[in-house]
Short mmCIF file of C-alpha atoms in Angstrom, two decimals:
data_model
loop_
_atom_site.label_atom_id
_atom_site.label_comp_id
_atom_site.label_asym_id
_atom_site.label_seq_id
_atom_site.Cartn_x
_atom_site.Cartn_y
_atom_site.Cartn_z
CA MET A 1 0.00 0.00 0.00
CA ASN A 2 2.66 2.48 1.06
CA ILE A 3 4.75 1.82 -1.99
CA TYR A 4 1.84 2.67 -4.26
CA ILE A 5 1.05 5.88 -2.53
CA SER A 6 4.61 7.10 -2.33
CA SER A 7 5.03 6.32 -6.04
CA LEU A 8 1.95 8.39 -6.86
CA PHE A 9 3.23 11.28 -4.74
CA GLU A 10 6.54 11.07 -6.54
CA GLY A 11 4.75 11.24 -9.87
CA PHE A 12 2.53 14.11 -8.80
CA TRP A 13 5.56 16.08 -7.67
CA LEU A 14 6.59 16.14 -11.35
CA ASN A 15 3.14 17.42 -12.33
CA ILE A 16 3.45 20.19 -9.78
CA ARG A 17 6.95 21.13 -10.92
CA LEU A 18 5.82 21.25 -14.51
CA PHE A 19 2.81 23.35 -13.49
CA VAL A 20 4.80 25.89 -11.47
CA LEU A 21 7.62 26.27 -13.99
CA THR A 22 5.17 26.64 -16.88
CA LEU A 23 3.18 29.32 -15.10
CA ALA A 24 6.27 31.21 -13.96
CA MET A 25 7.57 31.47 -17.52
CA ALA A 26 4.39 31.52 -19.62
CA ILE A 27 2.83 34.46 -17.77
CA PRO A 28 5.62 36.92 -18.71
CA LEU A 29 6.28 35.34 -22.14
CA GLY A 30 2.59 35.72 -22.93
CA LEU A 31 2.90 39.47 -22.39
CA VAL A 32 5.79 39.65 -24.85
CA ILE A 33 3.70 37.76 -27.41
CA THR A 34 0.78 40.14 -26.76
CA PHE A 35 2.92 43.17 -27.55
CA GLY A 36 4.06 41.43 -30.73
CA SER A 37 0.51 40.61 -31.80
CA MET A 38 -0.54 44.22 -31.17
CA ALA A 39 2.53 45.75 -32.84
CA LYS A 40 2.02 48.64 -35.24
CA PHE A 41 4.72 47.14 -37.46
CA ARG A 42 2.57 44.88 -39.67
CA PRO A 43 5.08 42.13 -40.57
CA LEU A 44 5.86 41.53 -36.88
CA LYS A 45 2.17 41.51 -36.03
CA TRP A 46 1.34 38.92 -38.70
CA LEU A 47 4.36 36.81 -37.87
CA VAL A 48 3.35 36.65 -34.21
CA ARG A 49 -0.32 36.03 -35.03
CA THR A 50 0.61 33.19 -37.38
CA PHE A 51 2.74 31.68 -34.63
CA VAL A 52 -0.16 31.90 -32.15
CA TRP A 53 -2.47 30.34 -34.74
CA ILE A 54 -0.11 27.37 -35.19
CA ILE A 55 0.36 26.85 -31.46
CA ARG A 56 -3.34 27.07 -30.69
CA GLY A 57 -4.32 25.17 -33.80
CA THR A 58 -2.31 21.99 -33.19
CA PRO A 59 -2.51 19.46 -30.35
CA LEU A 60 -0.28 20.06 -27.35
CA MET A 61 0.53 16.34 -27.46
CA LEU A 62 2.00 16.77 -30.95
CA GLN A 63 3.93 19.84 -29.83
CA LEU A 64 5.54 17.78 -27.07
CA PHE A 65 6.88 15.34 -29.67
CA VAL A 66 8.04 18.14 -31.96
CA VAL A 67 9.96 19.89 -29.18
CA LEU A 68 11.55 16.60 -28.09
CA TYR A 69 12.62 15.37 -31.52
CA ALA A 70 12.85 18.35 -33.87
CA PRO A 71 16.06 19.90 -32.49
CA GLY A 72 17.93 16.61 -32.94
CA LEU A 73 16.44 15.74 -36.33
CA LEU A 74 16.61 19.18 -37.89
CA PHE A 75 19.65 20.78 -36.30
CA GLY A 76 21.63 17.87 -34.94
CA VAL A 77 21.38 19.10 -31.36
CA PRO A 78 19.22 16.62 -29.47
CA MET A 79 17.16 17.78 -26.48
CA LYS A 80 19.22 17.19 -23.37
CA SER A 81 16.37 16.12 -21.14
CA ARG A 82 12.78 15.11 -21.56
CA MET A 83 11.77 17.44 -18.74
CA THR A 84 13.32 20.42 -20.58
CA ALA A 85 11.40 19.48 -23.72
CA ALA A 86 8.17 19.22 -21.74
CA ILE A 87 8.72 22.60 -20.08
CA VAL A 88 9.50 24.30 -23.40
CA ALA A 89 6.41 22.84 -25.06
CA PHE A 90 4.13 23.75 -22.15
CA VAL A 91 5.53 27.27 -21.76
CA VAL A 92 5.19 28.10 -25.46
CA ASN A 93 1.71 26.57 -25.68
CA TYR A 94 0.36 28.33 -22.61
CA ALA A 95 2.07 31.63 -23.41
CA ALA A 96 0.20 31.63 -26.73
CA TYR A 97 -3.13 31.15 -24.95
CA PHE A 98 -2.28 33.70 -22.25
CA SER A 99 -1.26 36.24 -24.89
CA GLU A 100 -4.73 36.10 -26.43
CA ILE A 101 -6.33 36.58 -23.01
CA TYR A 102 -4.07 39.56 -22.34
CA ARG A 103 -4.83 41.04 -25.74
CA GLY A 104 -8.56 40.70 -25.17
CA GLY A 105 -8.13 42.36 -21.76
CA ILE A 106 -6.10 45.27 -23.07
CA GLU A 107 -8.37 45.85 -26.05
CA SER A 108 -11.47 45.82 -23.83
CA ILE A 109 -10.34 48.93 -21.93
CA PRO A 110 -12.23 51.90 -23.38
CA LYS A 111 -10.20 54.46 -25.34
CA GLY A 112 -11.56 57.11 -23.00
CA GLN A 113 -9.39 55.83 -20.17
CA TYR A 114 -6.23 56.51 -22.20
CA GLU A 115 -7.58 59.89 -23.30
CA ALA A 116 -8.53 60.94 -19.78
CA GLY A 117 -5.00 60.13 -18.60
CA ALA A 118 -3.44 61.93 -21.56
CA VAL A 119 -5.39 65.18 -21.12
CA LEU A 120 -4.32 65.19 -17.46
CA GLY A 121 -0.70 65.37 -18.59
CA MET A 122 0.20 61.79 -17.78
CA THR A 123 2.90 60.06 -19.83
CA ARG A 124 2.07 56.94 -21.84
CA SER A 125 3.75 54.69 -19.31
CA GLN A 126 2.02 56.42 -16.39
CA VAL A 127 -1.31 55.86 -18.13
CA PHE A 128 -0.51 52.19 -18.66
CA PHE A 129 0.82 51.41 -15.20
CA LYS A 130 -1.36 53.73 -13.08
CA VAL A 131 -4.65 53.50 -14.97
CA ILE A 132 -4.87 50.63 -17.46
CA LEU A 133 -2.95 47.71 -15.93
CA LEU A 134 -5.08 47.02 -12.87
CA GLN A 135 -8.25 47.17 -14.96
CA VAL A 136 -6.74 44.64 -17.38
CA ILE A 137 -5.73 42.36 -14.50
CA LYS A 138 -9.23 42.49 -13.07
CA ARG A 139 -10.70 41.54 -16.43
CA ILE A 140 -8.35 38.66 -17.14
CA VAL A 141 -8.44 36.94 -13.75
CA PRO A 142 -11.50 34.76 -14.56
CA PRO A 143 -10.29 33.53 -17.99
CA MET A 144 -6.76 33.07 -16.61
CA SER A 145 -8.17 31.00 -13.74
CA ASN A 146 -9.75 28.72 -16.29
CA GLU A 147 -6.50 28.24 -18.20
CA ILE A 148 -4.52 27.69 -15.01
CA ILE A 149 -6.87 24.96 -13.87
CA THR A 150 -6.71 23.36 -17.32
CA LEU A 151 -2.92 23.44 -17.08
CA THR A 152 -2.88 21.28 -13.93
CA LYS A 153 -4.60 18.51 -15.85
CA ASP A 154 -2.63 19.06 -19.07
CA THR A 155 0.60 18.29 -17.21
CA ALA A 156 -0.49 14.64 -17.37
CA LEU A 157 0.15 14.80 -21.12
CA ALA A 158 3.89 14.91 -20.45
CA ARG A 159 3.84 11.13 -20.12
CA VAL A 160 3.68 10.81 -23.94
CA ILE A 161 7.35 11.80 -24.05
CA GLY A 162 8.24 9.55 -21.17
CA ILE A 163 7.93 11.81 -18.16
CA ALA A 164 6.97 9.72 -15.14
CA GLU A 165 4.18 11.96 -13.96
CA ILE A 166 1.40 10.61 -11.76
CA ILE A 167 -0.74 8.85 -14.36
CA MET A 168 2.28 7.12 -15.86
CA CYS A 169 3.24 5.94 -12.39
CA ALA A 170 -0.26 4.65 -11.79
CA GLU A 171 -0.39 2.84 -15.12
CA ARG A 172 2.57 0.70 -14.09
CA PHE A 173 0.39 -0.76 -11.35
CA THR A 174 -2.49 -1.23 -13.77
CA LYS A 175 -0.24 -3.43 -15.88
CA GLN A 176 0.30 -5.52 -12.74
CA GLY A 177 -3.45 -5.93 -12.46
CA LEU A 178 -4.13 -3.21 -9.89
CA ILE A 179 -6.63 -0.59 -11.01
CA TRP A 180 -7.26 1.59 -7.91
CA PRO A 181 -3.99 3.57 -8.02
CA LEU A 182 -4.95 4.84 -11.49
CA PHE A 183 -8.42 5.90 -10.35
CA SER A 184 -7.07 7.52 -7.23
CA THR A 185 -4.89 9.90 -9.25
CA GLY A 186 -8.07 11.91 -9.75
CA LEU A 187 -8.04 12.73 -6.05
CA PHE A 188 -4.61 14.33 -6.35
CA PHE A 189 -5.82 16.62 -9.12
CA LEU A 190 -9.03 17.39 -7.26
CA ALA A 191 -7.22 18.33 -4.07
CA PHE A 192 -4.70 20.47 -5.92
CA ASN A 193 -7.36 22.27 -7.93
CA GLY A 194 -9.41 22.76 -4.77
CA VAL A 195 -6.57 24.75 -3.24
CA LEU A 196 -6.01 26.56 -6.53
CA THR A 197 -9.68 27.51 -6.79
CA ILE A 198 -9.53 29.02 -3.31
CA VAL A 199 -6.40 31.05 -4.13
CA LEU A 200 -7.77 32.28 -7.47
CA GLY A 201 -11.11 33.14 -5.87
CA TRP A 202 -9.25 35.14 -3.24
CA ILE A 203 -7.42 37.13 -5.93
CA GLU A 204 -10.71 37.78 -7.68
CA ARG A 205 -12.31 39.03 -4.46
CA ARG A 206 -9.33 41.28 -3.74
CA LEU A 207 -10.19 43.14 -6.97
CA ASP A 208 -13.89 43.33 -6.18
CA TYR A 209 -13.68 46.83 -4.73
CA PHE A 210 -14.09 48.43 -8.14
CA LYS A 211 -16.05 47.72 -11.28
CA VAL A 212 -14.87 47.99 -14.88
CA MET B 1 -4.82 89.90 -25.66
CA PRO B 2 -7.19 86.94 -25.99
CA ILE B 3 -6.37 83.89 -23.84
CA LEU B 4 -6.97 81.58 -26.80
CA GLU B 5 -6.57 82.22 -30.49
CA VAL B 6 -7.40 79.52 -33.00
CA ARG B 7 -6.38 80.23 -36.60
CA ASN B 8 -7.42 78.25 -39.69
CA ILE B 9 -7.64 74.84 -38.01
CA SER B 10 -8.59 71.96 -40.32
CA LYS B 11 -8.78 68.26 -39.73
CA ARG B 12 -9.55 65.44 -42.12
CA PHE B 13 -10.16 61.76 -41.48
CA GLY B 14 -9.38 59.96 -44.71
CA ASP B 15 -11.37 61.73 -47.41
CA THR B 16 -13.71 63.60 -45.09
CA GLU B 17 -12.77 67.05 -43.94
CA VAL B 18 -14.34 67.09 -40.48
CA ILE B 19 -13.50 70.70 -39.66
CA ARG B 20 -12.48 73.32 -42.18
CA ASP B 21 -10.61 76.53 -41.63
CA ILE B 22 -11.90 77.22 -38.12
CA SER B 23 -10.80 80.52 -36.57
CA PHE B 24 -12.00 82.12 -33.36
CA SER B 25 -10.66 83.66 -30.18
CA LEU B 26 -11.61 83.57 -26.55
CA GLU B 27 -11.13 86.19 -23.85
CA LYS B 28 -10.14 85.33 -20.30
CA GLY B 29 -13.22 84.54 -18.24
CA GLU B 30 -15.37 84.02 -21.30
CA THR B 31 -17.80 81.15 -21.72
CA LEU B 32 -18.24 79.94 -25.28
CA SER B 33 -20.86 77.37 -26.23
CA ILE B 34 -20.60 75.38 -29.42
CA ILE B 35 -23.87 74.06 -30.82
CA GLY B 36 -24.71 72.08 -33.92
CA SER B 37 -26.03 68.69 -35.00
CA SER B 38 -23.96 65.56 -34.54
CA GLY B 39 -21.30 65.23 -37.18
CA SER B 40 -20.91 68.99 -37.50
CA GLY B 41 -17.33 68.80 -36.21
CA LYS B 42 -17.77 70.42 -32.81
CA THR B 43 -16.35 67.52 -30.81
CA THR B 44 -13.41 67.21 -33.24
CA LEU B 45 -12.63 70.89 -32.71
CA LEU B 46 -12.56 70.38 -28.94
CA ARG B 47 -10.36 67.29 -29.34
CA CYS B 48 -7.93 69.28 -31.49
CA LEU B 49 -7.55 71.85 -28.71
CA ASN B 50 -6.74 69.05 -26.25
CA PHE B 51 -4.24 67.39 -28.62
CA LEU B 52 -6.40 64.28 -28.82
CA GLU B 53 -6.40 64.90 -32.56
CA THR B 54 -3.64 66.61 -34.50
CA PRO B 55 -4.97 69.31 -36.84
CA ASP B 56 -3.73 69.16 -40.43
CA ASN B 57 -3.54 72.95 -40.75
CA GLY B 58 -3.61 76.00 -38.56
CA THR B 59 -2.24 77.36 -35.32
CA ILE B 60 -3.36 77.43 -31.69
CA THR B 61 -2.11 80.25 -29.49
CA VAL B 62 -2.60 80.44 -25.72
CA ASN B 63 -1.68 83.59 -23.81
CA GLY B 64 0.31 84.79 -26.81
CA GLU B 65 2.38 81.60 -27.00
CA VAL B 66 1.95 79.48 -30.13
CA ILE B 67 1.39 76.02 -28.69
CA PHE B 68 0.55 74.35 -31.97
CA ASP B 69 1.56 75.14 -35.52
CA ALA B 70 0.73 72.50 -38.12
CA SER B 71 3.52 73.74 -40.39
CA ASP B 72 6.13 73.26 -37.65
CA PRO B 73 6.88 69.57 -37.08
CA ALA B 74 8.46 70.35 -33.70
CA SER B 75 5.09 71.34 -32.25
CA ARG B 76 3.83 67.80 -32.87
CA SER B 77 6.45 66.06 -30.74
CA GLU B 78 5.09 63.93 -27.92
CA LYS B 79 7.29 65.58 -25.30
CA GLY B 80 6.17 69.13 -25.92
CA ILE B 81 2.53 68.17 -26.18
CA ARG B 82 2.27 66.87 -22.63
CA GLU B 83 3.08 70.23 -21.10
CA LYS B 84 1.04 72.22 -23.60
CA ARG B 85 -2.14 70.23 -23.19
CA LEU B 86 -2.19 71.26 -19.53
CA HIS B 87 -3.38 74.67 -20.73
CA PHE B 88 -6.64 72.86 -21.38
CA GLY B 89 -8.87 70.79 -19.15
CA MET B 90 -11.29 68.31 -20.63
CA VAL B 91 -14.58 66.93 -19.34
CA PHE B 92 -15.81 64.01 -21.42
CA GLN B 93 -19.33 62.98 -22.32
CA SER B 94 -18.77 59.57 -20.72
CA PHE B 95 -16.93 60.92 -17.63
CA ASN B 96 -13.96 58.54 -18.07
CA LEU B 97 -13.24 58.38 -14.37
CA PHE B 98 -10.62 55.83 -13.33
CA PRO B 99 -12.70 53.01 -11.80
CA GLN B 100 -10.04 51.69 -9.42
CA TYR B 101 -9.59 55.03 -7.67
CA THR B 102 -11.86 56.83 -5.23
CA ALA B 103 -13.33 60.23 -6.06
CA LEU B 104 -10.50 61.93 -4.16
CA GLN B 105 -7.82 59.76 -5.78
CA ASN B 106 -9.24 60.49 -9.22
CA VAL B 107 -8.80 64.18 -8.54
CA THR B 108 -5.30 63.92 -7.02
CA LEU B 109 -3.70 61.25 -9.24
CA ALA B 110 -2.40 63.43 -12.07
CA GLY B 111 -1.35 66.23 -9.74
CA LEU B 112 0.67 63.89 -7.55
CA LEU B 113 2.40 62.42 -10.60
CA LEU B 114 3.18 65.85 -12.02
CA ALA B 115 4.51 67.03 -8.67
CA LYS B 116 7.24 64.39 -8.84
CA GLU B 117 8.77 66.34 -11.71
CA ARG B 118 9.11 69.48 -9.58
CA PRO B 119 12.70 70.27 -8.60
CA ASP B 120 11.75 70.83 -4.95
CA TYR B 121 9.70 67.60 -4.71
CA ARG B 122 12.24 65.64 -2.67
CA ALA B 123 12.80 68.36 -0.15
CA ARG B 124 9.14 69.21 0.38
CA LYS B 125 7.46 65.92 -0.52
CA ASN B 126 4.96 65.73 2.33
CA GLU B 127 4.10 69.38 2.17
CA ILE B 128 3.46 69.24 -1.59
CA ARG B 129 1.35 66.10 -1.33
CA GLU B 130 -0.72 67.58 1.46
CA GLU B 131 -1.25 70.72 -0.58
CA ILE B 132 -2.49 68.72 -3.57
CA ILE B 133 -4.82 66.60 -1.44
CA ASN B 134 -6.26 69.61 0.40
CA ASN B 135 -6.77 71.43 -2.88
CA ALA B 136 -8.60 68.39 -4.28
CA LYS B 137 -10.82 68.19 -1.20
CA ALA B 138 -11.68 71.88 -1.53
CA ILE B 139 -12.60 71.45 -5.20
CA LEU B 140 -14.72 68.37 -4.50
CA ASP B 141 -16.43 70.36 -1.77
CA SER B 142 -17.14 73.16 -4.25
CA VAL B 143 -18.91 70.73 -6.59
CA GLY B 144 -20.95 69.41 -3.66
CA LEU B 145 -19.18 66.11 -3.14
CA SER B 146 -17.40 66.55 0.19
CA SER B 147 -19.27 63.53 1.54
CA LYS B 148 -18.23 61.26 -1.33
CA LEU B 149 -14.42 61.55 -1.17
CA ASP B 150 -13.88 57.84 -0.53
CA HIS B 151 -16.52 56.54 -2.91
CA TYR B 152 -15.50 54.64 -6.01
CA PRO B 153 -17.01 55.72 -9.34
CA HIS B 154 -19.40 52.75 -9.49
CA GLN B 155 -20.84 53.85 -6.14
CA LEU B 156 -21.76 57.27 -7.56
CA SER B 157 -24.63 58.37 -9.78
CA GLY B 158 -23.89 59.63 -13.28
CA GLY B 159 -24.30 63.23 -12.18
CA GLN B 160 -21.95 62.72 -9.25
CA GLN B 161 -19.40 61.01 -11.51
CA GLN B 162 -19.48 63.90 -13.94
CA ARG B 163 -18.97 66.36 -11.06
CA VAL B 164 -15.91 64.35 -9.96
CA ALA B 165 -14.67 64.56 -13.57
CA ILE B 166 -15.11 68.34 -13.49
CA ALA B 167 -13.20 68.50 -10.20
CA ARG B 168 -10.46 66.32 -11.68
CA ALA B 169 -10.05 68.73 -14.60
CA LEU B 170 -10.15 71.80 -12.33
CA ALA B 171 -7.48 70.40 -10.00
CA LEU B 172 -4.76 71.04 -12.58
CA LYS B 173 -5.86 74.69 -12.90
CA PRO B 174 -6.23 74.76 -16.68
CA ASP B 175 -6.42 78.10 -18.48
CA ILE B 176 -9.38 76.88 -20.50
CA LEU B 177 -11.83 74.19 -19.44
CA CYS B 178 -13.49 72.23 -22.24
CA PHE B 179 -16.72 70.27 -21.93
CA ASP B 180 -17.72 67.71 -24.55
CA GLU B 181 -21.50 67.29 -24.21
CA PRO B 182 -21.18 66.95 -20.43
CA THR B 183 -24.81 65.98 -19.84
CA SER B 184 -25.56 63.85 -22.91
CA ALA B 185 -24.87 60.56 -21.12
CA LEU B 186 -27.01 61.48 -18.11
CA ASP B 187 -30.59 60.69 -17.24
CA PRO B 188 -32.69 63.87 -17.57
CA GLU B 189 -33.17 64.19 -13.82
CA LEU B 190 -29.40 64.25 -13.29
CA THR B 191 -28.47 66.92 -15.81
CA GLY B 192 -29.49 69.74 -13.48
CA GLU B 193 -26.82 69.13 -10.86
CA VAL B 194 -24.06 69.11 -13.51
CA LEU B 195 -25.38 72.22 -15.27
CA ARG B 196 -25.55 73.97 -11.90
CA VAL B 197 -21.86 73.31 -11.31
CA ILE B 198 -20.95 74.61 -14.77
CA ARG B 199 -23.11 77.69 -14.22
CA GLU B 200 -21.28 78.39 -10.96
CA LEU B 201 -17.97 78.09 -12.79
CA ALA B 202 -19.19 80.60 -15.37
CA GLU B 203 -20.15 82.99 -12.60
CA ARG B 204 -16.63 82.67 -11.17
CA GLU B 205 -15.25 83.73 -14.55
CA THR B 206 -13.77 80.38 -15.50
CA THR B 207 -12.76 80.39 -19.16
CA MET B 208 -14.79 77.62 -20.76
CA ILE B 209 -15.70 76.07 -24.08
CA ILE B 210 -18.83 73.96 -23.87
CA VAL B 211 -20.04 71.67 -26.62
CA THR B 212 -23.68 71.14 -25.76
CA HIS B 213 -27.16 70.26 -26.91
CA GLU B 214 -28.79 72.13 -24.03
CA MET B 215 -29.97 75.28 -25.81
CA SER B 216 -31.61 77.09 -22.93
CA PHE B 217 -28.56 76.40 -20.77
CA ALA B 218 -26.21 77.66 -23.49
CA ARG B 219 -28.34 80.76 -23.79
CA GLN B 220 -28.14 81.46 -20.07
CA VAL B 221 -24.45 80.88 -19.35
CA SER B 222 -22.63 81.78 -22.56
CA ASP B 223 -20.96 85.03 -23.48
CA ASN B 224 -20.77 83.80 -27.04
CA VAL B 225 -22.31 80.96 -29.01
CA MET B 226 -20.83 79.28 -32.05
CA PHE B 227 -23.08 77.34 -34.42
CA MET B 228 -21.23 74.78 -36.48
CA ASP B 229 -22.51 72.86 -39.47
CA ASP B 230 -20.65 70.59 -41.84
CA GLY B 231 -17.25 71.43 -40.36
CA VAL B 232 -17.45 75.22 -40.55
CA ILE B 233 -18.56 78.05 -38.25
CA VAL B 234 -21.87 79.20 -39.67
CA GLU B 235 -22.75 81.79 -37.06
CA TYR B 236 -20.93 83.27 -34.10
CA GLY B 237 -22.11 85.87 -31.65
CA PRO B 238 -23.85 86.55 -28.34
CA PRO B 239 -26.52 84.00 -27.38
CA GLU B 240 -29.36 86.51 -27.82
CA GLN B 241 -28.39 86.61 -31.47
CA VAL B 242 -27.33 83.04 -32.34
CA ILE B 243 -30.01 81.25 -30.32
CA GLY B 244 -32.53 84.06 -29.82
CA ASN B 245 -32.54 85.69 -33.21
CA PRO B 246 -30.31 83.86 -35.69
CA ARG B 247 -29.30 85.63 -38.87
CA GLU B 248 -28.20 82.62 -40.88
CA GLU B 249 -30.72 80.37 -42.58
CA ARG B 250 -28.87 77.21 -41.48
CA THR B 251 -28.93 78.29 -37.83
CA LYS B 252 -32.65 78.99 -38.03
CA ARG B 253 -33.34 75.56 -39.52
CA PHE B 254 -31.22 73.81 -36.90
CA LEU B 255 -32.98 75.59 -34.03
CA GLU B 256 -36.43 75.00 -35.52
CA ARG B 257 -35.71 71.30 -35.75
CA TYR B 258 -34.32 71.31 -32.23
CA PHE B 259 -37.35 72.95 -30.65
CA GLU B 260 -39.80 70.96 -32.77
CA ASN B 261 -38.43 67.79 -31.22
CA GLY B 262 -39.93 68.83 -27.91
CA ASN B 263 -36.80 70.33 -26.37
CA SER B 264 -36.87 73.58 -24.54
#
C-alpha cells in the first residue's frame, strides 16, 4: 500500500513542478507575445499572429513530440532532457493562450481611459501602469483561472514523451493488475485544484472593490 | 490679448474634412458654447484643442504663446505636447473616471504624478502632497461632493461622476476648461446638478468652451455661441443673437428642428 502511494506522490511532484515552472515562464512570455501581436509594425504583427495560430491550432501532445525530436532531427542538437522538452512545449503553448487573453483584456479597456489620462498630462507609461494595468488584470483573472486549472490537468500529457508523472506511475500498477492507483490519481488533481480555486477566488475578491 | 486664439484649423479623417478653416478667439473669463447637430465637427474641434487629434492645418495660441503650428513639425512632438495640453482641461461625455480610484484619488492622481517632476519635490514631498490633497478636497467640496471623497465611481450616480470629472479637470488649474457634451450621457433628472456646477464656474469667470445640446442652458451661461454645421462656423455671436434671433438660414433651420423635437 505504502509503496503505491509514495510512487503516486513522486509522480505528482513532477506534475506540480511542470505546473509551477510553466506558469512562472508563460505568464511573462505571454505578455511579450501580446505586444508582438498588437505591434504597429505589420510584418511583426502577422508573424506573431501566425505563430499563435499554429500553437493554438495543433494538439499540445504533438507539440511535445516536436519539441523533443525536432532539435535533434533538424539541427543535430538533441534535447538534453525530456523534462526540458516538456517545459518548453508547455511554456510556449500556454504563453500563446495567455497572450490572447491579455490582448482581449487590453483591447477591452475603453479608449476614453487613455484619453482621460493623456489630457491630465500623464505620460504613456504612467497611463498604462497607473490607470490601465489594474483594470486589465481584473478583467483577465476569470479567464486566466480557467486556463490555469486546465494546465494542472494538461501536465499529465507529459507522459507521452516519457515523463513519469502521476498517471504514468499509476499505469505501471495497472499493468500488474491493480486498477485503484490509477483511479485515485483523480483525487490528487481534485485536491490540488481545490486549493487553486480558493487562491484564485481570493485574488478575484481582492479586486472586487471596483467595477470595470 | 485673448487667452486663446485659433487660426485656420482643419482636420480630415481619410477623405472627409471634419473641420475646415476654423478661426475664433476667446477672452479670459469668457464662456463659449458650441452648438450644432452631430457630425458637425464640434467635438473634433474640442479634441484638437486638447491634442487628442492633430490638426492638419492651422495654429493654436494660448496667452500669446503658439502652442501648436501644423507647419512646424516640432510642435507635434510627444514631449512638448504633454506640457502644452495642460493649458486645457477636458470633461468628457462619458466621464472617463478611473474606476479603481476613489473620487478623491481620481482628482489627485495626475497632480501627484506631475509634482514628482518638480525640482523641490524631494525636499518638500509631504508638504506638496498635502497641498495637492487639500486642494482636491476643496474642489470636490465646491462641486458638492465633500461627503463622497472615498466613494468609487461605481458607487456614484452619473451626475456625481461627472462632477468628480469636473473637479479632476479643475485640480490642474487649466487656463481653458473644455466640456464635450457633459450631460448627454445622463438621465434627464441628473443633468441639473451638472449644469448647476458649470453655471457656478461661469459665474466665477472660469474660461470655458462647452459643446452642448442644451440650448436654454447655453443661452443662459454663454458670453458667445458658435453654431457649427458641416465642419465650418456658420454663425458666431452673443446667445441673444445666435439662439434668440439667428441671422443665418442654417442656424434657423437647426434651431427649428431642435425645438420641434420637444426640447426647450
